């Protein structure tokens, strides 16, 4: 891990002093840089930011300004994005909704479909029951069929819950057209934090062969949505994004015609490294010879990614000192609220601050009010 400049550390401390802890600091400059890196590395791909990674409206606004589009998975997420685009001229509105939003949850409540229909949205599906629901409650939608692809070696696997079997894909496309609906594209997700780039290669090849068959049967499908999964450099074993981008560009060029629209749904990639959490030590004990620190933030709150995202965050002290292996717990009364049983930390005292980096994705997004402890305060910098 690189050592942070003193000035940067002092800045964190200043924010913690002013706003109290726990405080979650979102750096919008980083978000803009991430979007730039993504679009420059994948020139044929339009990025639809997966809002669930961090749905803070200020992040949506920043990414909207940089030219990003959005992947939403619920009606409230749809409205967070929609409220940014409502001033657009009505004439161009339809193109614009599709250019800017994909509703990428293949399972939708009937009430959601009813509420979405007036926007003529682009929505995903992966089974016949959902198709019937869309036909009945959101007949003005454009459809994207999500297929099931290998998720081998991804930190979070999704293929057990979502995606039509590739062998059923063309039939599901035909069913949609037979019902008077229109299928605009195919999508997939290789699993989140995907460090096995072969998943993308296989998924692209599967998509290409499904498309070929669909075209032969007269279905003009023009979108391929390559989903999320783009890995973040949490540690040195993560392969470089540049390498993945090179492989994707080559394969997209080889497999798809020039006029094919290529979408992606990066979530983590846009926000993970754009936030830092500062938390305070509120208790200290020695148990079985090991020093235990109790923090004012934990697994039910900003560290929820430890559970839901299978992600380990490292805590760092602001002062140097001889380090020893310590345990770190959250503030609630549940023993499950354990952030780490083995963090290398110097000897610290109650009231000292710690910080965790790369905590922007799947963290505050799934924070709760368990035990009456509210989520961390959110502060924006470089907006
Ligand atoms: C969660 C999700 C994403 C974002 O995934 P990342 O791995 O964070 O990039 C994209 N698309 C869909 C359908 C998702 O469910």
Short mmCIF file of C-alpha atoms and ligand atoms in Angstrom, two decimals:
data_model
loop_
_atom_site.label_atom_id
_atom_site.label_comp_id
_atom_site.label_asym_id
_atom_site.label_seq_id
_atom_site.Cartn_x
_atom_site.Cartn_y
_atom_site.Cartn_z
CA UNK A 1 0.00 0.00 0.00
CA UNK A 2 1.31 3.41 -0.89
CA UNK A 3 1.98 5.85 1.91
CA UNK A 4 -0.31 8.85 1.91
CA UNK A 5 1.08 12.40 2.01
CA UNK A 6 0.83 14.20 5.36
CA UNK A 7 -1.28 16.92 3.79
CA UNK A 8 -3.88 14.41 2.62
CA UNK A 9 -4.05 12.83 6.08
CA UNK A 10 -4.38 16.24 7.71
CA UNK A 11 -7.27 16.98 5.36
CA UNK A 12 -9.12 13.85 6.52
CA UNK A 13 -8.57 14.76 10.14
CA UNK A 14 -9.85 18.26 9.55
CA UNK A 15 -13.06 16.92 8.00
CA UNK A 16 -13.52 14.45 10.88
CA UNK A 17 -13.04 17.23 13.42
CA UNK A 18 -15.52 19.51 11.68
CA UNK A 19 -18.24 16.94 10.92
CA UNK A 20 -17.71 14.28 13.57
CA UNK A 21 -17.34 10.56 12.93
CA UNK A 22 -18.02 8.24 11.28
CA UNK A 23 -17.63 10.38 8.17
CA UNK A 24 -17.66 9.08 4.59
CA UNK A 25 -15.80 11.38 2.20
CA UNK A 26 -16.63 11.17 -1.50
CA UNK A 27 -14.05 12.64 -3.88
CA UNK A 28 -15.80 13.67 -7.10
CA UNK A 29 -12.53 14.31 -8.91
CA UNK A 30 -11.78 10.59 -8.59
CA UNK A 31 -15.20 9.73 -10.00
CA UNK A 32 -14.61 11.95 -13.03
CA UNK A 33 -11.18 10.36 -13.53
CA UNK A 34 -12.66 6.86 -13.35
CA UNK A 35 -15.29 7.69 -15.94
CA UNK A 36 -12.63 9.21 -18.18
CA UNK A 37 -10.41 6.15 -17.86
CA UNK A 38 -13.33 3.86 -18.66
CA UNK A 39 -14.50 5.71 -21.76
CA UNK A 40 -11.01 6.36 -23.10
CA UNK A 41 -10.05 2.70 -22.68
CA UNK A 42 -13.28 1.42 -24.27
CA UNK A 43 -14.07 3.92 -27.03
CA UNK A 44 -16.98 1.92 -28.50
CA UNK A 45 -18.71 1.42 -25.16
CA UNK A 46 -21.26 3.72 -23.51
CA UNK A 47 -20.99 3.49 -19.70
CA UNK A 48 -24.26 3.07 -17.80
CA UNK A 49 -23.23 3.57 -14.16
CA UNK A 50 -24.86 0.89 -11.96
CA UNK A 51 -26.51 3.15 -9.40
CA UNK A 52 -26.76 0.41 -6.77
CA UNK A 53 -22.99 0.56 -6.14
CA UNK A 54 -23.57 3.95 -4.53
CA UNK A 55 -26.85 5.73 -5.18
CA UNK A 56 -25.89 9.07 -3.64
CA UNK A 57 -27.60 11.68 -5.86
CA UNK A 58 -24.47 13.84 -5.97
CA UNK A 59 -22.61 10.95 -7.60
CA UNK A 60 -25.39 10.60 -10.16
CA UNK A 61 -25.14 14.33 -10.90
CA UNK A 62 -21.36 14.24 -11.32
CA UNK A 63 -21.50 11.24 -13.65
CA UNK A 64 -24.38 12.76 -15.60
CA UNK A 65 -22.25 15.84 -16.25
CA UNK A 66 -19.36 13.73 -17.49
CA UNK A 67 -21.67 12.11 -20.05
CA UNK A 68 -22.40 8.80 -18.32
CA UNK A 69 -25.69 6.93 -18.57
CA UNK A 70 -27.24 4.86 -15.78
CA UNK A 71 -28.24 1.31 -14.90
CA UNK A 72 -31.06 1.28 -12.34
CA UNK A 73 -32.60 -1.68 -10.55
CA UNK A 74 -35.63 -0.21 -8.76
CA UNK A 75 -38.19 2.53 -9.29
CA UNK A 76 -36.59 4.84 -6.70
CA UNK A 77 -33.24 4.47 -8.49
CA UNK A 78 -34.99 5.22 -11.78
CA UNK A 79 -36.39 8.43 -10.30
CA UNK A 80 -33.01 9.54 -8.86
CA UNK A 81 -31.67 9.51 -12.41
CA UNK A 82 -34.84 10.72 -14.09
CA UNK A 83 -34.95 13.85 -11.93
CA UNK A 84 -31.68 14.91 -13.53
CA UNK A 85 -32.97 14.70 -17.07
CA UNK A 86 -36.51 16.03 -16.78
CA UNK A 87 -35.72 19.31 -18.51
CA UNK A 88 -35.06 17.68 -21.83
CA UNK A 89 -37.25 18.56 -24.84
CA UNK A 90 -40.14 16.10 -25.12
CA UNK A 91 -39.50 15.34 -28.79
CA UNK A 92 -36.12 13.78 -28.18
CA UNK A 93 -37.16 12.37 -24.86
CA UNK A 94 -37.64 8.76 -25.94
CA UNK A 95 -34.19 8.36 -27.46
CA UNK A 96 -32.84 10.15 -24.48
CA UNK A 97 -34.39 7.81 -21.89
CA UNK A 98 -32.80 4.82 -23.62
CA UNK A 99 -29.54 6.65 -24.12
CA UNK A 100 -29.45 7.51 -20.45
CA UNK A 101 -31.20 4.74 -18.48
CA UNK A 102 -31.47 0.99 -18.60
CA UNK A 103 -33.65 -0.75 -16.02
CA UNK A 104 -31.40 -3.76 -15.55
CA UNK A 105 -33.20 -5.78 -12.88
CA UNK A 106 -34.73 -8.76 -14.67
CA UNK A 107 -37.36 -9.15 -11.95
CA UNK A 108 -39.76 -6.24 -11.50
CA UNK A 109 -42.81 -5.68 -9.29
CA UNK A 110 -46.04 -5.24 -11.22
CA UNK A 111 -46.46 -1.78 -9.63
CA UNK A 112 -42.99 -0.84 -10.91
CA UNK A 113 -43.81 -1.96 -14.44
CA UNK A 114 -47.03 0.07 -14.32
CA UNK A 115 -45.16 3.14 -13.11
CA UNK A 116 -42.42 2.72 -15.73
CA UNK A 117 -44.65 2.29 -18.76
CA UNK A 118 -45.22 6.02 -19.35
CA UNK A 119 -41.44 6.46 -19.79
CA UNK A 120 -41.22 3.75 -22.50
CA UNK A 121 -38.11 2.44 -20.74
CA UNK A 122 -35.45 -0.02 -21.78
CA UNK A 123 -35.79 -3.03 -19.43
CA UNK A 124 -34.15 -6.42 -19.07
CA UNK A 125 -35.85 -9.82 -18.74
CA UNK A 126 -34.64 -13.41 -18.61
CA UNK A 127 -37.73 -15.62 -18.39
CA UNK A 128 -41.17 -16.18 -19.82
CA UNK A 129 -43.14 -15.16 -16.70
CA UNK A 130 -41.44 -11.76 -16.69
CA UNK A 131 -42.22 -11.40 -20.39
CA UNK A 132 -45.93 -11.91 -19.64
CA UNK A 133 -45.76 -9.31 -16.87
CA UNK A 134 -44.06 -6.80 -19.19
CA UNK A 135 -46.64 -7.44 -21.92
CA UNK A 136 -49.49 -6.85 -19.46
CA UNK A 137 -48.10 -3.91 -17.48
CA UNK A 138 -45.34 -2.18 -19.45
CA UNK A 139 -46.08 -2.86 -23.13
CA UNK A 140 -44.24 0.28 -24.28
CA UNK A 141 -40.90 -0.94 -22.99
CA UNK A 142 -37.97 -1.95 -25.19
CA UNK A 143 -36.51 -5.26 -24.10
CA UNK A 144 -33.03 -6.55 -23.43
CA UNK A 145 -32.60 -10.28 -22.86
CA UNK A 146 -30.13 -11.11 -20.12
CA UNK A 147 -28.27 -14.35 -20.69
CA UNK A 148 -26.49 -16.51 -18.17
CA UNK A 149 -22.71 -16.54 -18.60
CA UNK A 150 -19.77 -18.03 -16.66
CA UNK A 151 -18.99 -16.16 -13.41
CA UNK A 152 -15.93 -18.23 -12.52
CA UNK A 153 -13.48 -16.43 -10.26
CA UNK A 154 -15.55 -13.30 -9.66
CA UNK A 155 -15.70 -11.97 -6.10
CA UNK A 156 -19.52 -11.82 -6.22
CA UNK A 157 -21.27 -14.37 -8.40
CA UNK A 158 -24.63 -13.61 -10.01
CA UNK A 159 -25.24 -16.42 -12.47
CA UNK A 160 -27.27 -18.54 -10.02
CA UNK A 161 -29.93 -15.84 -9.73
CA UNK A 162 -30.08 -14.18 -13.15
CA UNK A 163 -29.85 -14.92 -16.84
CA UNK A 164 -31.61 -17.10 -19.38
CA UNK A 165 -29.78 -20.25 -20.40
CA UNK A 166 -28.10 -19.48 -23.75
CA UNK A 167 -29.92 -22.46 -25.27
CA UNK A 168 -33.28 -20.79 -24.52
CA UNK A 169 -32.25 -17.32 -25.62
CA UNK A 170 -33.49 -17.28 -29.19
CA UNK A 171 -36.83 -18.81 -28.16
CA UNK A 172 -37.26 -16.12 -25.50
CA UNK A 173 -36.54 -13.48 -28.13
CA UNK A 174 -39.09 -15.06 -30.47
CA UNK A 175 -41.68 -15.21 -27.67
CA UNK A 176 -41.27 -11.50 -27.09
CA UNK A 177 -41.72 -10.58 -30.77
CA UNK A 178 -44.70 -12.97 -31.02
CA UNK A 179 -46.29 -11.12 -28.12
CA UNK A 180 -45.90 -7.82 -30.00
CA UNK A 181 -42.96 -6.61 -27.92
CA UNK A 182 -39.57 -5.56 -29.30
CA UNK A 183 -36.23 -7.00 -28.18
CA UNK A 184 -33.51 -4.40 -28.65
CA UNK A 185 -30.54 -6.19 -27.18
CA UNK A 186 -28.73 -8.83 -25.20
CA UNK A 187 -27.03 -8.36 -21.85
CA UNK A 188 -24.95 -10.34 -19.40
CA UNK A 189 -23.02 -9.92 -16.14
CA UNK A 190 -19.81 -11.86 -15.56
CA UNK A 191 -19.97 -11.42 -11.76
CA UNK A 192 -18.76 -8.48 -9.72
CA UNK A 193 -15.04 -7.74 -9.27
CA UNK A 194 -14.23 -10.15 -12.09
CA UNK A 195 -10.54 -10.95 -12.17
CA UNK A 196 -10.96 -13.78 -14.67
CA UNK A 197 -11.12 -11.99 -18.01
CA UNK A 198 -12.03 -15.21 -19.84
CA UNK A 199 -15.55 -14.73 -18.44
CA UNK A 200 -15.95 -11.66 -20.65
CA UNK A 201 -14.49 -13.41 -23.68
CA UNK A 202 -16.84 -16.38 -23.34
CA UNK A 203 -19.83 -14.12 -22.71
CA UNK A 204 -19.08 -12.09 -25.86
CA UNK A 205 -18.79 -15.25 -27.92
CA UNK A 206 -22.06 -16.62 -26.53
CA UNK A 207 -23.76 -13.30 -27.32
CA UNK A 208 -22.40 -13.28 -30.85
CA UNK A 209 -23.71 -16.76 -31.61
CA UNK A 210 -27.16 -15.99 -30.15
CA UNK A 211 -27.30 -12.79 -32.20
CA UNK A 212 -26.35 -14.62 -35.36
CA UNK A 213 -29.21 -17.05 -34.93
CA UNK A 214 -31.64 -14.26 -34.03
CA UNK A 215 -30.64 -12.28 -37.14
CA UNK A 216 -31.12 -15.40 -39.29
CA UNK A 217 -34.65 -15.59 -37.95
CA UNK A 218 -35.23 -11.96 -38.88
CA UNK A 219 -34.96 -10.32 -35.47
CA UNK A 220 -33.00 -7.11 -35.77
CA UNK A 221 -31.19 -6.79 -32.48
CA UNK A 222 -28.71 -3.95 -32.20
CA UNK A 223 -27.52 -3.67 -28.59
CA UNK A 224 -25.00 -5.75 -26.67
CA UNK A 225 -24.74 -4.81 -23.00
CA UNK A 226 -21.57 -6.25 -21.48
CA UNK A 227 -22.71 -5.57 -17.89
CA UNK A 228 -20.50 -4.76 -14.91
CA UNK A 229 -17.77 -6.64 -13.11
CA UNK A 230 -14.83 -4.40 -14.08
CA UNK A 231 -12.31 -5.02 -11.31
CA UNK A 232 -10.95 -2.43 -8.91
CA UNK A 233 -7.34 -2.52 -7.72
CA UNK A 234 -8.08 -3.39 -4.08
CA UNK A 235 -4.78 -5.29 -3.91
CA UNK A 236 -1.83 -6.20 -6.10
CA UNK A 237 -3.32 -9.48 -7.39
CA UNK A 238 -6.00 -7.65 -9.37
CA UNK A 239 -5.09 -7.61 -13.05
CA UNK A 240 -4.90 -4.23 -14.78
CA UNK A 241 -8.10 -2.81 -16.26
CA UNK A 242 -6.11 -1.70 -19.31
CA UNK A 243 -5.46 -5.34 -20.15
CA UNK A 244 -9.17 -6.20 -19.94
CA UNK A 245 -10.05 -3.17 -22.05
CA UNK A 246 -7.60 -4.27 -24.76
CA UNK A 247 -9.09 -7.76 -24.83
CA UNK A 248 -12.65 -6.40 -24.96
CA UNK A 249 -11.87 -3.95 -27.78
CA UNK A 250 -10.31 -6.67 -29.91
CA UNK A 251 -13.13 -9.14 -29.34
CA UNK A 252 -15.90 -6.57 -29.87
CA UNK A 253 -14.27 -5.53 -33.14
CA UNK A 254 -13.98 -9.14 -34.26
CA UNK A 255 -17.48 -10.31 -33.31
CA UNK A 256 -19.88 -7.44 -33.95
CA UNK A 257 -20.73 -5.23 -36.88
CA UNK A 258 -19.76 -1.55 -36.76
CA UNK A 259 -23.31 -0.33 -36.16
CA UNK A 260 -23.86 -2.51 -33.10
CA UNK A 261 -24.37 -0.42 -29.96
CA UNK A 262 -22.19 -1.60 -27.08
CA UNK A 263 -23.23 -0.73 -23.52
CA UNK A 264 -21.62 -1.53 -20.19
CA UNK A 265 -22.85 -1.21 -16.61
CA UNK A 266 -19.81 -0.44 -14.45
CA UNK A 267 -20.71 0.04 -10.78
CA UNK A 268 -17.75 -0.56 -8.51
CA UNK A 269 -15.25 0.72 -11.09
CA UNK A 270 -16.68 4.27 -10.98
CA UNK A 271 -16.87 4.75 -7.22
CA UNK A 272 -14.85 2.24 -5.16
CA UNK A 273 -11.63 4.26 -4.98
CA UNK A 274 -13.52 7.56 -4.70
CA UNK A 275 -14.40 7.36 -1.02
CA UNK A 276 -12.58 7.21 2.30
CA UNK A 277 -14.16 6.50 5.67
CA UNK A 278 -12.86 8.09 8.86
CA UNK A 279 -13.98 6.36 12.05
CA UNK A 280 -13.15 6.77 15.73
CA UNK A 281 -12.04 4.31 18.40
CA UNK A 282 -14.72 4.35 21.09
CA UNK A 283 -13.55 1.40 23.18
CA UNK A 284 -10.47 -0.74 23.80
CA UNK A 285 -9.98 -4.07 25.56
CA UNK A 286 -7.54 -6.95 25.66
CA UNK A 287 -9.10 -10.37 25.09
CA UNK A 288 -7.03 -13.56 25.07
CA UNK A 289 -3.92 -11.44 24.78
CA UNK A 290 -5.13 -9.61 21.69
CA UNK A 291 -5.89 -5.90 21.62
CA UNK A 292 -9.48 -5.23 20.53
CA UNK A 293 -10.64 -1.87 19.23
CA UNK A 294 -14.31 -0.87 19.08
CA UNK A 295 -15.16 1.68 16.41
CA UNK A 296 -18.12 3.98 15.81
CA UNK A 297 -18.75 2.30 12.42
CA UNK A 298 -19.09 -1.37 11.57
CA UNK A 299 -20.52 -4.23 9.55
CA UNK A 300 -24.14 -3.06 9.87
CA UNK A 301 -23.07 0.30 8.50
CA UNK A 302 -20.29 1.45 6.15
CA UNK A 303 -18.48 -1.90 6.42
CA UNK A 304 -21.56 -3.79 5.17
CA UNK A 305 -19.51 -4.72 2.10
CA UNK A 306 -17.62 -7.23 4.26
CA UNK A 307 -20.82 -9.29 4.28
CA UNK A 308 -22.68 -8.41 1.09
CA UNK A 309 -19.73 -7.68 -1.16
CA UNK A 310 -17.25 -10.26 0.22
CA UNK A 311 -14.79 -7.38 0.40
CA UNK A 312 -12.15 -6.86 3.10
CA UNK A 313 -11.25 -3.28 3.95
CA UNK A 314 -8.07 -2.38 5.76
CA UNK A 315 -7.95 0.11 8.59
CA UNK A 316 -5.06 2.48 8.93
CA UNK A 317 -3.93 4.71 11.75
CA UNK A 318 -2.93 8.35 11.29
CA UNK A 319 0.18 7.97 13.45
CA UNK A 320 3.10 5.61 12.95
CA UNK A 321 4.21 3.16 15.61
CA UNK A 322 5.18 -0.43 16.11
CA UNK A 323 2.37 -2.55 14.72
CA UNK A 324 0.75 -5.63 16.15
CA UNK A 325 -2.15 -7.80 15.11
CA UNK A 326 -5.37 -6.44 16.61
CA UNK A 327 -9.09 -7.15 16.33
CA UNK A 328 -11.49 -4.44 15.19
CA UNK A 329 -15.21 -4.43 15.98
CA UNK A 330 -18.20 -2.26 15.12
CA UNK A 331 -20.38 -0.49 17.70
CA UNK A 332 -23.45 -2.76 17.82
CA UNK A 333 -24.23 -5.49 20.35
CA UNK A 334 -23.85 -8.29 17.80
CA UNK A 335 -20.63 -10.33 17.76
CA UNK A 336 -21.21 -10.64 14.01
CA UNK A 337 -20.27 -6.94 13.88
CA UNK A 338 -16.60 -7.83 13.47
CA UNK A 339 -14.65 -5.81 10.93
CA UNK A 340 -11.42 -7.79 11.23
CA UNK A 341 -9.80 -10.24 13.64
CA UNK A 342 -6.34 -9.46 12.27
CA UNK A 343 -5.48 -5.86 11.44
CA UNK A 344 -1.92 -4.58 11.72
CA UNK A 345 -2.26 -1.51 13.91
CA UNK A 346 -0.01 0.51 16.21
CA UNK A 347 -0.95 0.93 19.86
CA UNK A 348 -3.92 3.31 19.83
CA UNK A 349 -6.14 4.91 22.43
CA UNK A 350 -9.80 5.78 22.78
CA UNK A 351 -10.60 8.85 20.71
CA UNK A 352 -7.96 8.10 18.03
CA UNK A 353 -9.10 8.06 14.43
CA UNK A 354 -8.69 5.34 11.78
CA UNK A 355 -9.40 5.47 8.07
CA UNK A 356 -10.33 2.96 5.37
CA UNK A 357 -9.75 3.56 1.66
CA UNK A 358 -11.38 2.15 -1.47
CA UNK A 359 -14.71 1.94 0.34
CA UNK A 360 -16.92 3.84 -2.14
CA UNK A 361 -18.82 0.86 -3.59
CA UNK A 362 -21.41 -1.34 -1.85
CA UNK A 363 -20.74 0.31 1.51
CA UNK A 364 -23.03 3.22 2.42
CA UNK A 365 -25.42 1.74 -0.14
CA UNK A 366 -26.30 -1.09 2.23
CA UNK A 367 -25.87 0.66 5.58
CA UNK A 368 -28.63 0.11 8.17
CA UNK A 369 -29.89 1.79 11.38
CA UNK A 370 -29.38 -1.39 13.41
CA UNK A 371 -29.18 -0.86 17.17
CA UNK A 372 -30.11 2.78 16.63
CA UNK A 373 -26.75 3.73 15.14
CA UNK A 374 -27.26 5.93 12.07
CA UNK A 375 -25.17 5.54 8.90
CA UNK A 376 -21.99 7.61 8.53
CA UNK A 377 -22.33 11.26 7.58
CA UNK A 378 -21.50 11.83 3.91
CA UNK A 379 -19.23 14.69 2.81
CA UNK A 380 -18.44 15.61 -0.79
CA UNK A 381 -15.13 17.06 -1.93
CA UNK A 382 -13.93 18.36 -5.34
CA UNK A 383 -17.50 18.52 -6.63
C1 LIG B 1 -24.58 -4.91 -9.72
C2 LIG B 1 -24.79 -4.84 -11.17
C3 LIG B 1 -23.90 -4.10 -11.97
C4 LIG B 1 -22.65 -3.46 -11.43
O1 LIG B 1 -21.69 -4.40 -11.19
P1 LIG B 1 -20.19 -4.01 -10.81
O2 LIG B 1 -19.56 -5.33 -10.61
O3 LIG B 1 -20.24 -3.17 -9.59
O4 LIG B 1 -19.61 -3.28 -11.96
C5 LIG B 1 -24.18 -4.01 -13.31
N1 LIG B 1 -25.26 -4.60 -13.86
C6 LIG B 1 -26.14 -5.31 -13.12
C7 LIG B 1 -27.31 -5.92 -13.78
C8 LIG B 1 -25.93 -5.46 -11.76
O5 LIG B 1 -26.77 -6.19 -11.03
#
